[in-house]
Short mmCIF file of C-alpha atoms in Angstrom, two decimals:
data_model
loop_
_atom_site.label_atom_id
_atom_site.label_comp_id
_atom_site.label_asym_id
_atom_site.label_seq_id
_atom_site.Cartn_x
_atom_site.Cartn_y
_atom_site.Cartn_z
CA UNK K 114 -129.11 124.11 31.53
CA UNK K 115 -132.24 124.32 29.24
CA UNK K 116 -130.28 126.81 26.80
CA UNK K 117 -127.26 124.84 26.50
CA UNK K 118 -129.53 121.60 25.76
CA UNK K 119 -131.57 123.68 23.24
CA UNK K 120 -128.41 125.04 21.84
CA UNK K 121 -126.37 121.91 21.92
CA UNK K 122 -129.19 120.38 19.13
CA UNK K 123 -128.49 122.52 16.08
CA UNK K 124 -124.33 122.27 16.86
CA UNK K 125 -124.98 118.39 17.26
CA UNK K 126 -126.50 117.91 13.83
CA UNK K 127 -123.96 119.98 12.02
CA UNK K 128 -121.23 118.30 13.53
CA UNK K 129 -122.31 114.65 12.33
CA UNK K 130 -122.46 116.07 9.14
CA UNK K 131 -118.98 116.62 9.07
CA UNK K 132 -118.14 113.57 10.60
CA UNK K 133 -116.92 114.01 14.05
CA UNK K 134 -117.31 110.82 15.68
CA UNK K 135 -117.27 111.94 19.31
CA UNK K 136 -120.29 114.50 18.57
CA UNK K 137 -121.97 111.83 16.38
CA UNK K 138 -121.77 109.96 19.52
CA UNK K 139 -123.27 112.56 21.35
CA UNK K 140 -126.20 113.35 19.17
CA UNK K 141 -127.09 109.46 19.41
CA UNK K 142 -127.74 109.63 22.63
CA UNK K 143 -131.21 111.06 21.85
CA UNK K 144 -132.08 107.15 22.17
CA UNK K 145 -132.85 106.27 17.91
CA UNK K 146 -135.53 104.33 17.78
CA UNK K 147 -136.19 101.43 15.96
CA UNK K 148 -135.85 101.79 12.31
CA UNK K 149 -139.07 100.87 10.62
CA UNK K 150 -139.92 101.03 7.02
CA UNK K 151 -137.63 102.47 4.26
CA UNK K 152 -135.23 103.08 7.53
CA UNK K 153 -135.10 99.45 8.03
CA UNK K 154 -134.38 98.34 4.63
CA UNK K 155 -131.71 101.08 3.60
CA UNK K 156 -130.14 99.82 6.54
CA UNK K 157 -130.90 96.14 5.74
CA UNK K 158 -129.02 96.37 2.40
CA UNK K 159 -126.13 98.31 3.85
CA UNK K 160 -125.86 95.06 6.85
CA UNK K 161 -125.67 93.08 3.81
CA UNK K 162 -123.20 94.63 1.73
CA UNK K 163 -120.70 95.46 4.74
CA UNK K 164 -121.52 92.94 7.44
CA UNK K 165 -122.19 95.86 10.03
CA UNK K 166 -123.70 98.63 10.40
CA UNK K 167 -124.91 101.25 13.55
CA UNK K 168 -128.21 102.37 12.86
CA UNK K 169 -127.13 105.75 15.40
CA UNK K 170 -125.15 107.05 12.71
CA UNK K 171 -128.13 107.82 10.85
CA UNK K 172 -129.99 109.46 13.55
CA UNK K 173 -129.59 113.21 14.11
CA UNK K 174 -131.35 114.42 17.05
CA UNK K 175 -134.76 114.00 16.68
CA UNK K 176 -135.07 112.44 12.76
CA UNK K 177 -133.37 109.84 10.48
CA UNK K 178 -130.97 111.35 8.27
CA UNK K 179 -132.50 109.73 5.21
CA UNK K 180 -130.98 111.46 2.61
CA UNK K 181 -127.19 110.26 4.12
CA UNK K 182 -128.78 107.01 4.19
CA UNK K 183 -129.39 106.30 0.97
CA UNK K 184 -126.41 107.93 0.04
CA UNK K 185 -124.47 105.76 1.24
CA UNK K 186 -126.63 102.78 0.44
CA UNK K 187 -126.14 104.14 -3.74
CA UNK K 188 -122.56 103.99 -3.25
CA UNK K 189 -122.33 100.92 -1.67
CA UNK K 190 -124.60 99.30 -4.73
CA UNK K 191 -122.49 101.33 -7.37
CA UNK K 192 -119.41 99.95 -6.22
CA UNK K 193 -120.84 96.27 -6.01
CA UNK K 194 -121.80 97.05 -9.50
CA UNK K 195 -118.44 97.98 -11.03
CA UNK K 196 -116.84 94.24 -10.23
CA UNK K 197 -119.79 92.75 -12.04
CA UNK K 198 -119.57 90.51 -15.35
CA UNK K 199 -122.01 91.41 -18.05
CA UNK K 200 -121.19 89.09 -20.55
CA UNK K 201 -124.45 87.00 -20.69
CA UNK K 202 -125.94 91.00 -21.25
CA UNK K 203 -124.24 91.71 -24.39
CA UNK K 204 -125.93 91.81 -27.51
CA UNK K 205 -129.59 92.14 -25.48
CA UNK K 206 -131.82 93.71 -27.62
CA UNK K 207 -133.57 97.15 -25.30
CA UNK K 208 -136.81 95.82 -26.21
CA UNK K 209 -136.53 92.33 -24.15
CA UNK K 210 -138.10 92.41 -20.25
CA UNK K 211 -136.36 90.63 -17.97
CA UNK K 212 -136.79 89.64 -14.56
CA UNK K 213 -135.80 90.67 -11.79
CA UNK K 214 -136.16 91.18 -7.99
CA UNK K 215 -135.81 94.36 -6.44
CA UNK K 216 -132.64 94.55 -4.17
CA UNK K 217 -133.56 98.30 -2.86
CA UNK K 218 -135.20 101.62 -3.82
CA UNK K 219 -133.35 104.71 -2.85
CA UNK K 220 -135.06 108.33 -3.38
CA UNK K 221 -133.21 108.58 -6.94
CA UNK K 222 -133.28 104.74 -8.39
CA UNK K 223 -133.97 101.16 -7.93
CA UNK K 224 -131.65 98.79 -7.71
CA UNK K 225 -132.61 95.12 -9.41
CA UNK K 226 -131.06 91.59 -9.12
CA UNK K 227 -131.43 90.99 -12.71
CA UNK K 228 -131.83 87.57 -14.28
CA UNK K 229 -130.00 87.12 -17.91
CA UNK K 230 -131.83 86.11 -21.00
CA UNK K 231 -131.81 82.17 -21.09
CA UNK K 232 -128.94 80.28 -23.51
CA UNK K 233 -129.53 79.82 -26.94
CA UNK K 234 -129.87 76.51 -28.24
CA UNK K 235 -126.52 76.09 -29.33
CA UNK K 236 -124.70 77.02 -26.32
CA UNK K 237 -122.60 74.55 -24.24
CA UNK K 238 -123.25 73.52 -20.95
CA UNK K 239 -120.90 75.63 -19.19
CA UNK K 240 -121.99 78.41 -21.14
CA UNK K 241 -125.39 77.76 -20.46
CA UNK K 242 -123.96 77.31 -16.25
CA UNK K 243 -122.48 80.76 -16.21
CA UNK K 244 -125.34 82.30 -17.11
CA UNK K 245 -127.61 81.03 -14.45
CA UNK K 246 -127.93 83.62 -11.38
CA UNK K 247 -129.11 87.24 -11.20
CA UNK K 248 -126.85 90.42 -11.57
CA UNK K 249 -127.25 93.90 -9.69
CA UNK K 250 -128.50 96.70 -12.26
CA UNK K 251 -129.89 100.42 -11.78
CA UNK K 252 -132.88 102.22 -12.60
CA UNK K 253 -132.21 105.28 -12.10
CA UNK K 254 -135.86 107.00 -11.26
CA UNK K 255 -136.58 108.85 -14.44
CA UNK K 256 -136.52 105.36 -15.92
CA UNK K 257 -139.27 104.30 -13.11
CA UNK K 258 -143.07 104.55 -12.98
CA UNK K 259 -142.60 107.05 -10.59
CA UNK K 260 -145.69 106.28 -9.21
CA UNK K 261 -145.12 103.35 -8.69
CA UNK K 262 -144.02 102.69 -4.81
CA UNK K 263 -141.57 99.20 -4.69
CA UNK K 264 -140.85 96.88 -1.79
CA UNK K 265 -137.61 94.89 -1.23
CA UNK K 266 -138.23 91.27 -2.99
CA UNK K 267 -140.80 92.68 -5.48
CA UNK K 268 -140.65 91.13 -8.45
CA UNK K 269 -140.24 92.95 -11.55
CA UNK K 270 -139.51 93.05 -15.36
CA UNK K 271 -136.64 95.57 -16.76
CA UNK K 272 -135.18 96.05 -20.28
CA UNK K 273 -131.71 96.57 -20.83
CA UNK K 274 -130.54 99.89 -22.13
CA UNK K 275 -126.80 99.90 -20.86
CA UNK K 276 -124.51 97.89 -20.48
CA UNK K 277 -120.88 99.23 -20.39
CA UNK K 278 -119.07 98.91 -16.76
CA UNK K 279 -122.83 98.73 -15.14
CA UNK K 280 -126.40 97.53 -15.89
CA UNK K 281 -128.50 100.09 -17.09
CA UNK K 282 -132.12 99.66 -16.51
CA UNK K 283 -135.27 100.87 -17.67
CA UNK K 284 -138.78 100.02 -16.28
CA UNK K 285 -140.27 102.39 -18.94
CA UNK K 286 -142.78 99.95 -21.72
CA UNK K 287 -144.44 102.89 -23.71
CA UNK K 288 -144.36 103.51 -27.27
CA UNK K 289 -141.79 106.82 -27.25
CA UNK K 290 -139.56 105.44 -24.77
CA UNK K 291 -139.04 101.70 -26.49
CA UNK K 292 -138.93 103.60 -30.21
CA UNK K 293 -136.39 106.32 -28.28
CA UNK K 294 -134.35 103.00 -26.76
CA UNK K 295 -134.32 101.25 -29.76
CA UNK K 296 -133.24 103.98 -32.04
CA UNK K 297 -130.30 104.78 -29.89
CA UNK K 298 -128.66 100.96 -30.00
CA UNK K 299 -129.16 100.96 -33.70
CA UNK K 300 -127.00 103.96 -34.20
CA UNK K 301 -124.81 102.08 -31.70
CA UNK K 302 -124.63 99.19 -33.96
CA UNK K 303 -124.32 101.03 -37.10
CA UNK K 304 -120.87 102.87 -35.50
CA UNK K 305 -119.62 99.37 -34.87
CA UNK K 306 -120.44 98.25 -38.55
CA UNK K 307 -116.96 97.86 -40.59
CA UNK K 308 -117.23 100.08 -43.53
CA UNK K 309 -117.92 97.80 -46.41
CA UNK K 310 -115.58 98.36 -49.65
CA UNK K 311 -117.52 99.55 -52.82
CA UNK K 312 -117.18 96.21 -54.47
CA UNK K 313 -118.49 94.18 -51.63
CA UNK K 314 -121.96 96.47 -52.20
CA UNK K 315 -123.64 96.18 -55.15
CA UNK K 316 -126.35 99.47 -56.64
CA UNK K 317 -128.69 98.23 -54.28
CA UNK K 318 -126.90 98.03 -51.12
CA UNK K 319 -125.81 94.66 -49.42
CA UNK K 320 -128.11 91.46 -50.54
CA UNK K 321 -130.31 90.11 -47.93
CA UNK K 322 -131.57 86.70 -48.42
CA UNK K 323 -135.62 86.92 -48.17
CA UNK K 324 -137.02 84.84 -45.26
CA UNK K 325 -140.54 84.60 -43.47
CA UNK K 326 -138.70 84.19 -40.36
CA UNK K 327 -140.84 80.96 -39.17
CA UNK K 328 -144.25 82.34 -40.51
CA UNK K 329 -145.03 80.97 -43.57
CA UNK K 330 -146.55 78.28 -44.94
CA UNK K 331 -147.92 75.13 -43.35
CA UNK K 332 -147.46 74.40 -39.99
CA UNK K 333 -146.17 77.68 -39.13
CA UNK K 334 -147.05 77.77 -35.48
CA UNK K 335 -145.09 74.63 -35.42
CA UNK K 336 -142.00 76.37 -36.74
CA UNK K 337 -139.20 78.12 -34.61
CA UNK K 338 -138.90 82.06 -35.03
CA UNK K 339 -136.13 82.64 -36.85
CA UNK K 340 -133.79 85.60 -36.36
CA UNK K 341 -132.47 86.06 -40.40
CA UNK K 342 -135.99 87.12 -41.04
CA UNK K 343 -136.55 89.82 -44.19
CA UNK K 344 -138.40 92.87 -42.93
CA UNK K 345 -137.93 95.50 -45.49
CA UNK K 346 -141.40 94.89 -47.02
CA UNK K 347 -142.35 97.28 -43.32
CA UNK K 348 -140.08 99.50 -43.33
CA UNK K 349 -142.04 102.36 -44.49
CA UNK K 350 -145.18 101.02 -43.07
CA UNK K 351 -146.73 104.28 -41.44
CA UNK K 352 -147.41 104.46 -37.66
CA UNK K 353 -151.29 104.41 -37.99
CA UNK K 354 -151.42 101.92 -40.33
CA UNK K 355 -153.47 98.53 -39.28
CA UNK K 356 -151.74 95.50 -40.48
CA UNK K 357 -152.88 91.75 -39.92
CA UNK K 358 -151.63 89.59 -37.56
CA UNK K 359 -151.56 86.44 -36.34
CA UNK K 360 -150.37 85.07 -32.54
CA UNK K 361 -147.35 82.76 -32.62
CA UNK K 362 -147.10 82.31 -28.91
CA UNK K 363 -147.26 84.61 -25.43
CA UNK K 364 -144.29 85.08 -22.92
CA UNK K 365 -144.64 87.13 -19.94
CA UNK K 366 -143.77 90.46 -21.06
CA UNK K 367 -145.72 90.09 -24.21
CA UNK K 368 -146.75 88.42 -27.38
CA UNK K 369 -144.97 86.91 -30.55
CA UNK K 370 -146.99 87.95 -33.34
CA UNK K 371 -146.68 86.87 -37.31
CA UNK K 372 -147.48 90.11 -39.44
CA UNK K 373 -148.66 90.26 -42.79
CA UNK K 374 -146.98 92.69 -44.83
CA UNK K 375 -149.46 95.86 -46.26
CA UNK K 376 -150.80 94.91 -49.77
CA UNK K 377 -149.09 97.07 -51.85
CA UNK K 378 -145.79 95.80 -50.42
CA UNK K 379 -143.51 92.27 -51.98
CA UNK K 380 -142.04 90.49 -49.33
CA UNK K 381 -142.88 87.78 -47.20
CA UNK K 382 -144.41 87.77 -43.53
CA UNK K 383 -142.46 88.66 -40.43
CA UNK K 384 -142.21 87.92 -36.98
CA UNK K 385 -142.78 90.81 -34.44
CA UNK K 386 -143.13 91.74 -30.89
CA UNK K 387 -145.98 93.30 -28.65
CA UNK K 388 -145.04 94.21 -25.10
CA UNK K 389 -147.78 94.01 -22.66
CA UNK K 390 -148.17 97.43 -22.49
CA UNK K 391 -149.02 97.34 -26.09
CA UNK K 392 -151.70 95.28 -26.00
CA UNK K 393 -154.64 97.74 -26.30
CA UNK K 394 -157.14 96.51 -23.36
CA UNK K 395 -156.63 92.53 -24.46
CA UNK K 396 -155.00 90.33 -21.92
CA UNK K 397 -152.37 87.72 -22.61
CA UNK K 398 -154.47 85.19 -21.82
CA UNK K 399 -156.92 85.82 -24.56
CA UNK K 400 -154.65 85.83 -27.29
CA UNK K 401 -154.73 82.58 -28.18
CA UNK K 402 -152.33 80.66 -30.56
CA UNK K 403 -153.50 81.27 -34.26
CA UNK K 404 -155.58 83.97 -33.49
CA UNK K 405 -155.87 86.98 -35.78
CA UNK K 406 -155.62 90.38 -34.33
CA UNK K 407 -154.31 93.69 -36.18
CA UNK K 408 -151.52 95.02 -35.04
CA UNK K 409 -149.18 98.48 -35.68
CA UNK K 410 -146.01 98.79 -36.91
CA UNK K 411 -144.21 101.31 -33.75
CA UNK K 412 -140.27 100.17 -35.13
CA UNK K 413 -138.36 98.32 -37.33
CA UNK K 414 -134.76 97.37 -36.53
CA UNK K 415 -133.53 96.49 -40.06
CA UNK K 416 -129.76 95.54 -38.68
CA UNK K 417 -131.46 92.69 -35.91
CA UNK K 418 -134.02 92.01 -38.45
CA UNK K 419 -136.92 92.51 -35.66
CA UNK K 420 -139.96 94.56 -35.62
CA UNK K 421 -142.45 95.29 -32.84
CA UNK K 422 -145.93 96.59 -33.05
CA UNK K 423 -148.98 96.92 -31.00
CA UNK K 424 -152.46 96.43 -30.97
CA UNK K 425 -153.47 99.82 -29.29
CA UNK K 426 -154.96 102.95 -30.90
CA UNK K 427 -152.33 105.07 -31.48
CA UNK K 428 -151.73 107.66 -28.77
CA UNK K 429 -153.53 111.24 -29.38
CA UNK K 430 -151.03 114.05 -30.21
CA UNK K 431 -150.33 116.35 -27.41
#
């Protein structure tokens, strides 16, 4: 009797595996205890998504079959996913944070009830309707602090970096990996740019009408950041070169900044952005409005017009 019981384990595991429901049946009789911990929320989310669920399924023998669990909780998600619409996502720049909640972590993402970027001005009410409520996106774990643990409900900020037939996320804030984000929608953009006939372009390429974007003049703190800014007076600003700067206004992901261009350059001042990881040891709430800090210049995005810099040393090279 004790070697068929000791045999009986080994034969009992494989056969869930498979999928055998009378020997999955058989293995749960082991008595599964109560799920606790990542157990209990895997299982949690699945309850949610399919309105039952057997926690016994997911115990072989004498252990949680984890990795099945989350297995199944990824494909669940994914295929929630796939019916979603992303139209309030489109045109969101991989630089923004948004908010979001976290729905689940399995062992290879996190999966985020994302809120959308709020209406522009101009938008109608029903647009501005539609676009209230959060929408699942993934993270998949080499776009995660990975050591960073996360709890169902946590709250969160993610940047958009895909956003095809699913939400791509990215939890990622440093230097490389916005300048590596960034770069890759603006060749994006520039394949989706109609080739312009050689009339339309004059020697000097397309005219852009010069604008300090908001930042000039009196009153400037008073005036709305606008988007037809002129930034080529930074775009060959070098990485390690200090610039001044002056703070427009603070969100939570960051700060607004107006940036004076370097001396030797003709063109007016600019509007950028400084995530909060970029804020080199200050803290949001000491940047004040109006006050001058120096900032550097880590991108500029010459097709959205936008440029974003920080206030930290730059990085040592490896």
């Amino acid at each position: 009797v004790r070697f068929l019981k000791f045999a009986a384990r080994p034969f009992a595991a494989v056969a869930r595996r498979r999928g055998l429901p009378a020997l999955r049946a058989a293995a749960a009789q082991a008595r599964a205890p109560a799920p606790e911990g990542e157990v209990e929320e895997l299982l949690a989310c699945l309850r949610s998504a399919q309105g039952s669920v057997e926690p016994e399924d997911y115990w072989a023998v004498e252990e949680w079959d984890l990795d099945g669990l989350r297995s199944d909780v990824e494909i669940v998600l994914e295929e929630e996913q796939l019916g979603l619409d992303l139209t309030a996502f489109e045109g969101v720049l991989p630089s923004v944070w948004l908010p979001g909640t976290v729905r689940v972590a399995t062992g290879s993402a996190v999966f985020v009830d994302v809120l959308p970027p709020p209406p522009s001005a101009g938008a109608d009410a029903g647009a501005a309707a539609e676009s209230v409520g959060a929408v699942l996106g993934r993270a998949g774990m080499e776009l995660v602090l990975t050591s960073e643990a996360f709890d169902v409900g946590q709250e969160v900020h993610v940047r958009v970096v895909g956003s095809g037939k699913t939400l791509e996320l990215s939890m990622l804030g440093g230097e490389a990996a916005l300048r590596a984000d960034l770069e890759a929608r603006l060749e994006a953009l520039r394949a989706m740019e109609p080739e312009l006939e050689p009339d339309d372009v004059g020697a000097e390429g397309p005219a852009v009408e010069a604008a300090d974007g908001g930042c000039g003049g009196e009153g400037w703190l008073e005036q709305p950041l606008e988007d037809a800014q002129d930034v080529s007076a930074f775009a060959a600003v070098g990485r390690d070169e200090w610039l001044r700067a002056r703070v427009h206004h603070t969100a939570s992901f960051g700060a607004y900044l107006c940036v004076d261009p370097p001396p030797a350059a003709t063109g007016p001042a600019a509007w950028g952005v400084a995530h909060i990881t970029q804020l080199g040891g200050s803290s949001l709430h000491a940047l004040d409005a109006g006050a001058e800090v120096r900032v550097r210049v880590l991108t500029v995005d010459e097709v959205t017009r936008r440029i974003f810099v920080s206030l930290a040393e730059p990085e040592p090279p490896r």
